[in-house]
Amino acid sequence: MSVVPLPVKKRIEDPSAIKAVQKDYCEYCGAKATGEPHHIKPRSLGGDDIRENLIQLCVKHHDLAHRLEISHHELILLVAKREGLKISQVYAAIGLLEPQEEADDRLEERVQSYLTGLQKLKFSIYAEQPLEELIQKLISLQEAEEDSRWVQGEIVKILVERGVKKSWLAAQIGKSATYINNLLITYETFPEESMRIPELRWTHHKIVAVKAKSDPHAWVARAADEKMSTRQLERAIAMEEGKDAEKASIVKQEEKELRQAEKVFAEVAAILERGGPAGEWLRKELKNLIC
């Protein structure tokens, strides 16, 4: 999203501020840097020689910044961190309008709500607790993790709209670019809670958002109606909408798994037929597994 500059005023010229911010490394990538710092709001548009408007960049990223392939917002995030200021304070000092303020306010409420809920899940756990209580706590923690994916997706969407690159964001949080992309695509496909199926996992929605070519909402509804596992859903989409090579690969893998299952069954049947301690133990374990 482009940032609209405020009306041009008489700019502040301060060589001492430029010298104070000047560094021998790029504040964007850490590489060697020379020359004067970059003006986030250009001098030609009245950009002042103040610390908030200055950031040292290497030749490569200086050029990208001038071509707006690195957004103003991305640079402002770095300056705010360097100066110990709020992002809004840097925008105000530079004389640029901060985009999507209302969206950030709503998001802050959603994040705080999620964190409050997560805080409540900090249980006191001990080995003697009843089985049912431990299982319920495990379920609650799983639900909290699922909810966080939607919050993460919303944050990623706002950052990307502000010009933050997905590859850079992935590096900041120690995740792959694919992880960030999946968060974004899934959230954009199901941005409202009313579009999501509560009984399905976030992963169900992700599979549909990333892999389905037809109506994603119809796919999640079908997955819920047929009580599909994530693997069953992925298979159904691939078999109905995938390429012939993908379908052939699935069939080949299933045939391989069937041969393995037949082999295991034959070995199990042989042990049960022989009887003895091994047969009785296996019979008991199979009964517990099936029941």
mmCIF file of N, CA and C in Angstrom, residues 30-146:
data_model
loop_
_atom_site.group_PDB
_atom_site.id
_atom_site.type_symbol
_atom_site.label_atom_id
_atom_site.label_comp_id
_atom_site.label_asym_id
_atom_site.label_seq_id
_atom_site.Cartn_x
_atom_site.Cartn_y
_atom_site.Cartn_z
ATOM 1 N N GLY A 30 22.760 -5.539 6.916
ATOM 2 C CA GLY A 30 24.003 -5.748 7.645
ATOM 3 C C GLY A 30 25.251 -5.708 6.786
ATOM 4 N N ALA A 31 25.111 -5.580 5.474
ATOM 5 C CA ALA A 31 26.274 -5.547 4.587
ATOM 6 C C ALA A 31 27.010 -4.210 4.736
ATOM 7 N N LYS A 32 28.206 -4.141 4.161
ATOM 8 C CA LYS A 32 28.998 -2.917 4.214
ATOM 9 C C LYS A 32 28.261 -1.793 3.490
ATOM 10 N N ALA A 33 28.323 -0.585 4.083
ATOM 11 C CA ALA A 33 27.633 0.553 3.490
ATOM 12 C C ALA A 33 28.538 1.781 3.541
ATOM 13 N N THR A 34 28.414 2.630 2.558
ATOM 14 C CA THR A 34 29.172 3.874 2.499
ATOM 15 C C THR A 34 28.242 5.001 2.077
ATOM 16 N N GLY A 35 28.721 6.228 2.181
ATOM 17 C CA GLY A 35 27.926 7.367 1.740
ATOM 18 C C GLY A 35 26.937 7.834 2.782
ATOM 19 N N GLU A 36 26.081 8.782 2.384
ATOM 20 C CA GLU A 36 25.102 9.346 3.305
ATOM 21 C C GLU A 36 23.926 8.397 3.519
ATOM 22 N N PRO A 37 23.259 8.536 4.661
ATOM 23 C CA PRO A 37 22.055 7.737 4.901
ATOM 24 C C PRO A 37 20.945 8.074 3.900
ATOM 25 N N HIS A 38 20.031 7.152 3.766
ATOM 26 C CA HIS A 38 18.880 7.328 2.872
ATOM 27 C C HIS A 38 17.800 8.139 3.578
ATOM 28 N N HIS A 39 17.175 9.078 2.866
ATOM 29 C CA HIS A 39 16.035 9.831 3.377
ATOM 30 C C HIS A 39 14.765 9.047 3.035
ATOM 31 N N ILE A 40 14.050 8.578 4.053
ATOM 32 C CA ILE A 40 12.830 7.799 3.820
ATOM 33 C C ILE A 40 11.812 8.657 3.063
ATOM 34 N N LYS A 41 11.549 9.844 3.575
ATOM 35 C CA LYS A 41 10.776 10.820 2.808
ATOM 36 C C LYS A 41 11.793 11.644 2.038
ATOM 37 N N PRO A 42 11.790 11.589 0.703
ATOM 38 C CA PRO A 42 12.849 12.210 -0.094
ATOM 39 C C PRO A 42 13.013 13.707 0.178
ATOM 40 N N ARG A 43 14.232 14.163 -0.011
ATOM 41 C CA ARG A 43 14.506 15.599 0.110
ATOM 42 C C ARG A 43 13.636 16.400 -0.850
ATOM 43 N N SER A 44 13.415 15.854 -2.039
ATOM 44 C CA SER A 44 12.635 16.559 -3.063
ATOM 45 C C SER A 44 11.198 16.788 -2.636
ATOM 46 N N LEU A 45 10.710 15.995 -1.671
ATOM 47 C CA LEU A 45 9.344 16.157 -1.165
ATOM 48 C C LEU A 45 9.333 16.807 0.211
ATOM 49 N N GLY A 46 10.473 17.399 0.580
ATOM 50 C CA GLY A 46 10.538 18.101 1.855
ATOM 51 C C GLY A 46 11.024 17.247 3.002
ATOM 52 N N GLY A 47 11.607 16.094 2.703
ATOM 53 C CA GLY A 47 12.098 15.213 3.754
ATOM 54 C C GLY A 47 13.214 15.861 4.558
ATOM 55 N N ASP A 48 13.057 15.878 5.878
ATOM 56 C CA ASP A 48 14.000 16.576 6.748
ATOM 57 C C ASP A 48 15.241 15.746 7.065
ATOM 58 N N ASP A 49 16.316 16.476 7.440
ATOM 59 C CA ASP A 49 17.531 15.824 7.945
ATOM 60 C C ASP A 49 17.354 15.586 9.445
ATOM 61 N N ILE A 50 16.501 14.636 9.780
ATOM 62 C CA ILE A 50 16.272 14.266 11.183
ATOM 63 C C ILE A 50 16.466 12.763 11.309
ATOM 64 N N ARG A 51 16.789 12.317 12.504
ATOM 65 C CA ARG A 51 17.105 10.900 12.719
ATOM 66 C C ARG A 51 15.961 9.991 12.262
ATOM 67 N N GLU A 52 14.713 10.416 12.529
ATOM 68 C CA GLU A 52 13.562 9.579 12.178
ATOM 69 C C GLU A 52 13.433 9.365 10.677
ATOM 70 N N ASN A 53 13.998 10.265 9.888
ATOM 71 C CA ASN A 53 13.854 10.184 8.433
ATOM 72 C C ASN A 53 15.097 9.602 7.765
ATOM 73 N N LEU A 54 16.073 9.180 8.562
ATOM 74 C CA LEU A 54 17.343 8.731 8.007
ATOM 75 C C LEU A 54 17.645 7.284 8.369
ATOM 76 N N ILE A 55 18.143 6.535 7.408
ATOM 77 C CA ILE A 55 18.544 5.151 7.652
ATOM 78 C C ILE A 55 19.694 4.796 6.710
ATOM 79 N N GLN A 56 20.717 4.205 7.255
ATOM 80 C CA GLN A 56 21.877 3.841 6.442
ATOM 81 C C GLN A 56 21.593 2.570 5.649
ATOM 82 N N LEU A 57 21.832 2.627 4.350
ATOM 83 C CA LEU A 57 21.586 1.481 3.485
ATOM 84 C C LEU A 57 22.803 1.219 2.607
ATOM 85 N N CYS A 58 22.970 -0.024 2.216
ATOM 86 C CA CYS A 58 24.016 -0.371 1.263
ATOM 87 C C CYS A 58 23.581 0.086 -0.134
ATOM 88 N N VAL A 59 24.481 -0.006 -1.092
ATOM 89 C CA VAL A 59 24.175 0.461 -2.439
ATOM 90 C C VAL A 59 22.942 -0.248 -3.011
ATOM 91 N N LYS A 60 22.890 -1.574 -2.842
ATOM 92 C CA LYS A 60 21.783 -2.357 -3.391
ATOM 93 C C LYS A 60 20.448 -1.915 -2.811
ATOM 94 N N HIS A 61 20.368 -1.857 -1.484
ATOM 95 C CA HIS A 61 19.086 -1.548 -0.857
ATOM 96 C C HIS A 61 18.763 -0.061 -0.918
ATOM 97 N N HIS A 62 19.783 0.782 -1.068
ATOM 98 C CA HIS A 62 19.525 2.200 -1.287
ATOM 99 C C HIS A 62 18.797 2.384 -2.622
ATOM 100 N N ASP A 63 19.259 1.661 -3.626
ATOM 101 C CA ASP A 63 18.633 1.736 -4.946
ATOM 102 C C ASP A 63 17.205 1.187 -4.915
ATOM 103 N N LEU A 64 17.018 0.061 -4.218
ATOM 104 C CA LEU A 64 15.682 -0.529 -4.124
ATOM 105 C C LEU A 64 14.723 0.388 -3.384
ATOM 106 N N ALA A 65 15.234 1.075 -2.355
ATOM 107 C CA ALA A 65 14.390 2.007 -1.597
ATOM 108 C C ALA A 65 13.952 3.172 -2.479
ATOM 109 N N HIS A 66 14.859 3.684 -3.302
ATOM 110 C CA HIS A 66 14.508 4.782 -4.197
ATOM 111 C C HIS A 66 13.482 4.352 -5.235
ATOM 112 N N ARG A 67 13.519 3.068 -5.596
ATOM 113 C CA ARG A 67 12.550 2.561 -6.581
ATOM 114 C C ARG A 67 11.274 2.056 -5.908
ATOM 115 N N LEU A 68 11.201 2.247 -4.571
ATOM 116 C CA LEU A 68 10.050 1.839 -3.760
ATOM 117 C C LEU A 68 9.818 0.338 -3.761
ATOM 118 N N GLU A 69 10.874 -0.423 -4.106
ATOM 119 C CA GLU A 69 10.769 -1.875 -3.989
ATOM 120 C C GLU A 69 10.981 -2.298 -2.547
ATOM 121 N N ILE A 70 11.512 -1.400 -1.743
ATOM 122 C CA ILE A 70 11.477 -1.522 -0.280
ATOM 123 C C ILE A 70 10.555 -0.404 0.181
ATOM 124 N N SER A 71 9.497 -0.739 0.886
ATOM 125 C CA SER A 71 8.483 0.254 1.230
ATOM 126 C C SER A 71 8.951 1.196 2.335
ATOM 127 N N HIS A 72 8.308 2.363 2.383
ATOM 128 C CA HIS A 72 8.549 3.299 3.479
ATOM 129 C C HIS A 72 8.316 2.623 4.827
ATOM 130 N N HIS A 73 7.235 1.877 4.905
ATOM 131 C CA HIS A 73 6.865 1.269 6.189
ATOM 132 C C HIS A 73 7.929 0.297 6.677
ATOM 133 N N GLU A 74 8.478 -0.467 5.765
ATOM 134 C CA GLU A 74 9.499 -1.438 6.145
ATOM 135 C C GLU A 74 10.712 -0.734 6.758
ATOM 136 N N LEU A 75 11.092 0.403 6.199
ATOM 137 C CA LEU A 75 12.219 1.165 6.724
ATOM 138 C C LEU A 75 11.861 1.840 8.040
ATOM 139 N N ILE A 76 10.627 2.311 8.138
ATOM 140 C CA ILE A 76 10.175 2.978 9.361
ATOM 141 C C ILE A 76 10.171 2.008 10.538
ATOM 142 N N LEU A 77 9.834 0.746 10.284
ATOM 143 C CA LEU A 77 9.888 -0.256 11.350
ATOM 144 C C LEU A 77 11.298 -0.345 11.934
ATOM 145 N N LEU A 78 12.301 -0.326 11.064
ATOM 146 C CA LEU A 78 13.696 -0.420 11.515
ATOM 147 C C LEU A 78 14.113 0.832 12.273
ATOM 148 N N VAL A 79 13.704 1.989 11.786
ATOM 149 C CA VAL A 79 14.053 3.244 12.454
ATOM 150 C C VAL A 79 13.394 3.323 13.832
ATOM 151 N N ALA A 80 12.126 2.926 13.906
ATOM 152 C CA ALA A 80 11.416 2.964 15.185
ATOM 153 C C ALA A 80 12.125 2.090 16.219
ATOM 154 N N LYS A 81 12.561 0.923 15.786
ATOM 155 C CA LYS A 81 13.282 0.025 16.690
ATOM 156 C C LYS A 81 14.615 0.642 17.105
ATOM 157 N N ARG A 82 15.332 1.246 16.152
ATOM 158 C CA ARG A 82 16.631 1.859 16.437
ATOM 159 C C ARG A 82 16.504 3.023 17.411
ATOM 160 N N GLU A 83 15.482 3.850 17.223
ATOM 161 C CA GLU A 83 15.326 5.053 18.032
ATOM 162 C C GLU A 83 14.526 4.822 19.310
ATOM 163 N N GLY A 84 13.969 3.619 19.460
ATOM 164 C CA GLY A 84 13.154 3.347 20.643
ATOM 165 C C GLY A 84 11.852 4.123 20.648
ATOM 166 N N LEU A 85 11.263 4.296 19.460
ATOM 167 C CA LEU A 85 10.029 5.055 19.316
ATOM 168 C C LEU A 85 8.895 4.160 18.835
ATOM 169 N N LYS A 86 7.675 4.655 18.988
ATOM 170 C CA LYS A 86 6.532 3.972 18.402
ATOM 171 C C LYS A 86 6.526 4.242 16.902
ATOM 172 N N ILE A 87 5.968 3.322 16.154
ATOM 173 C CA ILE A 87 5.905 3.485 14.702
ATOM 174 C C ILE A 87 5.156 4.756 14.337
ATOM 175 N N SER A 88 4.069 5.043 15.067
ATOM 176 C CA SER A 88 3.273 6.240 14.787
ATOM 177 C C SER A 88 4.087 7.513 15.020
ATOM 178 N N GLN A 89 5.000 7.482 15.987
ATOM 179 C CA GLN A 89 5.829 8.660 16.266
ATOM 180 C C GLN A 89 6.790 8.939 15.103
ATOM 181 N N VAL A 90 7.323 7.871 14.518
ATOM 182 C CA VAL A 90 8.234 8.047 13.386
ATOM 183 C C VAL A 90 7.470 8.596 12.189
ATOM 184 N N TYR A 91 6.280 8.058 11.926
ATOM 185 C CA TYR A 91 5.461 8.573 10.825
ATOM 186 C C TYR A 91 5.185 10.060 11.016
ATOM 187 N N ALA A 92 4.822 10.449 12.242
ATOM 188 C CA ALA A 92 4.490 11.844 12.517
ATOM 189 C C ALA A 92 5.702 12.751 12.341
ATOM 190 N N ALA A 93 6.870 12.287 12.808
ATOM 191 C CA ALA A 93 8.087 13.098 12.707
ATOM 192 C C ALA A 93 8.491 13.302 11.247
ATOM 193 N N ILE A 94 8.326 12.257 10.449
ATOM 194 C CA ILE A 94 8.704 12.344 9.039
ATOM 195 C C ILE A 94 7.707 13.182 8.249
ATOM 196 N N GLY A 95 6.430 13.097 8.673
ATOM 197 C CA GLY A 95 5.393 13.813 7.927
ATOM 198 C C GLY A 95 4.705 12.939 6.921
ATOM 199 N N LEU A 96 4.539 11.658 7.273
ATOM 200 C CA LEU A 96 3.813 10.721 6.420
ATOM 201 C C LEU A 96 2.610 10.205 7.175
ATOM 202 N N LEU A 97 1.560 9.892 6.442
ATOM 203 C CA LEU A 97 0.363 9.333 7.057
ATOM 204 C C LEU A 97 0.561 7.845 7.295
ATOM 205 N N GLU A 98 0.251 7.416 8.499
ATOM 206 C CA GLU A 98 0.374 5.998 8.826
ATOM 207 C C GLU A 98 -0.833 5.258 8.265
ATOM 208 N N PRO A 99 -0.639 4.239 7.422
ATOM 209 C CA PRO A 99 -1.772 3.533 6.812
ATOM 210 C C PRO A 99 -2.437 2.554 7.746
ATOM 211 N N GLN A 100 -3.726 2.322 7.530
ATOM 212 C CA GLN A 100 -4.498 1.258 8.176
ATOM 213 C C GLN A 100 -4.462 1.327 9.686
ATOM 214 N N GLU A 101 -4.607 2.502 10.230
ATOM 215 C CA GLU A 101 -4.589 2.648 11.683
ATOM 216 C C GLU A 101 -5.754 1.915 12.325
ATOM 217 N N GLU A 102 -6.941 2.012 11.689
ATOM 218 C CA GLU A 102 -8.107 1.359 12.261
ATOM 219 C C GLU A 102 -7.947 -0.145 12.263
ATOM 220 N N ALA A 103 -7.372 -0.696 11.202
ATOM 221 C CA ALA A 103 -7.172 -2.147 11.133
ATOM 222 C C ALA A 103 -6.243 -2.600 12.241
ATOM 223 N N ASP A 104 -5.209 -1.795 12.529
ATOM 224 C CA ASP A 104 -4.282 -2.145 13.595
ATOM 225 C C ASP A 104 -4.967 -2.143 14.946
ATOM 226 N N ASP A 105 -5.862 -1.176 15.165
ATOM 227 C CA ASP A 105 -6.584 -1.118 16.433
ATOM 228 C C ASP A 105 -7.430 -2.357 16.628
ATOM 229 N N ARG A 106 -8.124 -2.764 15.571
ATOM 230 C CA ARG A 106 -8.956 -3.965 15.675
ATOM 231 C C ARG A 106 -8.095 -5.198 15.898
ATOM 232 N N LEU A 107 -6.969 -5.237 15.211
ATOM 233 C CA LEU A 107 -6.095 -6.384 15.348
ATOM 234 C C LEU A 107 -5.518 -6.460 16.753
ATOM 235 N N GLU A 108 -5.177 -5.308 17.327
ATOM 236 C CA GLU A 108 -4.631 -5.301 18.684
ATOM 237 C C GLU A 108 -5.619 -5.913 19.662
ATOM 238 N N GLU A 109 -6.902 -5.599 19.469
ATOM 239 C CA GLU A 109 -7.927 -6.176 20.324
ATOM 240 C C GLU A 109 -7.988 -7.686 20.154
ATOM 241 N N ARG A 110 -7.875 -8.154 18.915
ATOM 242 C CA ARG A 110 -7.948 -9.588 18.643
ATOM 243 C C ARG A 110 -6.738 -10.317 19.233
ATOM 244 N N VAL A 111 -5.557 -9.707 19.089
ATOM 245 C CA VAL A 111 -4.349 -10.323 19.641
ATOM 246 C C VAL A 111 -4.425 -10.374 21.157
ATOM 247 N N GLN A 112 -4.896 -9.277 21.774
ATOM 248 C CA GLN A 112 -4.988 -9.249 23.229
ATOM 249 C C GLN A 112 -5.987 -10.285 23.728
ATOM 250 N N SER A 113 -7.083 -10.433 22.990
ATOM 251 C CA SER A 113 -8.085 -11.436 23.361
ATOM 252 C C SER A 113 -7.486 -12.838 23.303
ATOM 253 N N TYR A 114 -6.687 -13.088 22.246
ATOM 254 C CA TYR A 114 -6.048 -14.398 22.113
ATOM 255 C C TYR A 114 -5.062 -14.647 23.238
ATOM 256 N N LEU A 115 -4.244 -13.629 23.564
ATOM 257 C CA LEU A 115 -3.239 -13.787 24.613
ATOM 258 C C LEU A 115 -3.889 -13.979 25.978
ATOM 259 N N THR A 116 -5.006 -13.281 26.196
ATOM 260 C CA THR A 116 -5.728 -13.459 27.462
ATOM 261 C C THR A 116 -6.244 -14.882 27.586
ATOM 262 N N GLY A 117 -6.796 -15.390 26.487
ATOM 263 C CA GLY A 117 -7.278 -16.772 26.497
ATOM 264 C C GLY A 117 -6.156 -17.754 26.709
ATOM 265 N N LEU A 118 -5.005 -17.475 26.111
ATOM 266 C CA LEU A 118 -3.862 -18.367 26.265
ATOM 267 C C LEU A 118 -3.364 -18.368 27.702
ATOM 268 N N GLN A 119 -3.408 -17.203 28.349
ATOM 269 C CA GLN A 119 -2.964 -17.093 29.730
ATOM 270 C C GLN A 119 -3.813 -17.991 30.640
ATOM 271 N N LYS A 120 -5.092 -18.067 30.339
ATOM 272 C CA LYS A 120 -5.989 -18.891 31.147
ATOM 273 C C LYS A 120 -5.678 -20.375 31.013
ATOM 274 N N LEU A 121 -4.941 -20.736 29.957
ATOM 275 C CA LEU A 121 -4.634 -22.150 29.721
ATOM 276 C C LEU A 121 -3.340 -22.597 30.404
ATOM 277 N N LYS A 122 -2.742 -21.699 31.200
ATOM 278 C CA LYS A 122 -1.536 -22.073 31.936
ATOM 279 C C LYS A 122 -1.945 -22.870 33.168
ATOM 280 N N PHE A 123 -2.219 -24.151 32.956
ATOM 281 C CA PHE A 123 -2.745 -25.022 33.990
ATOM 282 C C PHE A 123 -1.661 -25.484 34.953
ATOM 283 N N SER A 124 -2.108 -25.900 36.121
ATOM 284 C CA SER A 124 -1.243 -26.625 37.048
ATOM 285 C C SER A 124 -1.442 -28.107 36.738
ATOM 286 N N ILE A 125 -0.387 -28.739 36.236
ATOM 287 C CA ILE A 125 -0.513 -30.121 35.778
ATOM 288 C C ILE A 125 0.286 -31.048 36.689
ATOM 289 N N TYR A 126 -0.336 -32.132 37.106
ATOM 290 C CA TYR A 126 0.364 -33.109 37.927
ATOM 291 C C TYR A 126 -0.069 -34.511 37.493
ATOM 292 N N ALA A 127 0.795 -35.478 37.745
ATOM 293 C CA ALA A 127 0.622 -36.825 37.198
ATOM 294 C C ALA A 127 -0.643 -37.508 37.695
ATOM 295 N N GLU A 128 -1.116 -37.133 38.899
ATOM 296 C CA GLU A 128 -2.259 -37.840 39.484
ATOM 297 C C GLU A 128 -3.606 -37.287 39.035
ATOM 298 N N GLN A 129 -3.601 -36.278 38.196
ATOM 299 C CA GLN A 129 -4.877 -35.728 37.744
ATOM 300 C C GLN A 129 -5.681 -36.780 37.001
ATOM 301 N N PRO A 130 -7.015 -36.709 37.102
ATOM 302 C CA PRO A 130 -7.855 -37.664 36.376
ATOM 303 C C PRO A 130 -7.588 -37.605 34.870
ATOM 304 N N LEU A 131 -7.719 -38.728 34.221
ATOM 305 C CA LEU A 131 -7.457 -38.832 32.791
ATOM 306 C C LEU A 131 -8.299 -37.839 31.998
ATOM 307 N N GLU A 132 -9.570 -37.703 32.375
ATOM 308 C CA GLU A 132 -10.471 -36.823 31.635
ATOM 309 C C GLU A 132 -10.001 -35.367 31.681
ATOM 310 N N GLU A 133 -9.479 -34.939 32.842
ATOM 311 C CA GLU A 133 -9.014 -33.557 32.979
ATOM 312 C C GLU A 133 -7.791 -33.302 32.104
ATOM 313 N N LEU A 134 -6.870 -34.245 32.089
ATOM 314 C CA LEU A 134 -5.665 -34.086 31.281
ATOM 315 C C LEU A 134 -6.004 -34.035 29.798
ATOM 316 N N ILE A 135 -6.936 -34.888 29.373
ATOM 317 C CA ILE A 135 -7.346 -34.893 27.969
ATOM 318 C C ILE A 135 -8.003 -33.572 27.604
ATOM 319 N N GLN A 136 -8.861 -33.046 28.506
ATOM 320 C CA GLN A 136 -9.540 -31.781 28.231
ATOM 321 C C GLN A 136 -8.547 -30.632 28.124
ATOM 322 N N LYS A 137 -7.500 -30.654 28.960
ATOM 323 C CA LYS A 137 -6.478 -29.618 28.900
ATOM 324 C C LYS A 137 -5.697 -29.706 27.587
ATOM 325 N N LEU A 138 -5.436 -30.927 27.169
ATOM 326 C CA LEU A 138 -4.739 -31.121 25.897
ATOM 327 C C LEU A 138 -5.583 -30.586 24.740
ATOM 328 N N ILE A 139 -6.874 -30.840 24.785
ATOM 329 C CA ILE A 139 -7.785 -30.347 23.751
ATOM 330 C C ILE A 139 -7.826 -28.818 23.757
ATOM 331 N N SER A 140 -7.876 -28.221 24.945
ATOM 332 C CA SER A 140 -7.939 -26.765 25.051
ATOM 333 C C SER A 140 -6.691 -26.112 24.485
ATOM 334 N N LEU A 141 -5.543 -26.704 24.767
ATOM 335 C CA LEU A 141 -4.289 -26.167 24.240
ATOM 336 C C LEU A 141 -4.238 -26.289 22.718
ATOM 337 N N GLN A 142 -4.751 -27.385 22.195
ATOM 338 C CA GLN A 142 -4.797 -27.575 20.748
ATOM 339 C C GLN A 142 -5.703 -26.529 20.097
ATOM 340 N N GLU A 143 -6.830 -26.253 20.734
ATOM 341 C CA GLU A 143 -7.759 -25.250 20.203
ATOM 342 C C GLU A 143 -7.119 -23.871 20.209
ATOM 343 N N ALA A 144 -6.362 -23.573 21.274
ATOM 344 C CA ALA A 144 -5.685 -22.269 21.346
ATOM 345 C C ALA A 144 -4.661 -22.141 20.230
ATOM 346 N N GLU A 145 -3.947 -23.221 19.946
ATOM 347 C CA GLU A 145 -2.962 -23.204 18.864
ATOM 348 C C GLU A 145 -3.653 -22.988 17.522
ATOM 349 N N GLU A 146 -4.790 -23.631 17.319
ATOM 350 C CA GLU A 146 -5.526 -23.459 16.070
ATOM 351 C C GLU A 146 -5.980 -22.008 15.910
#
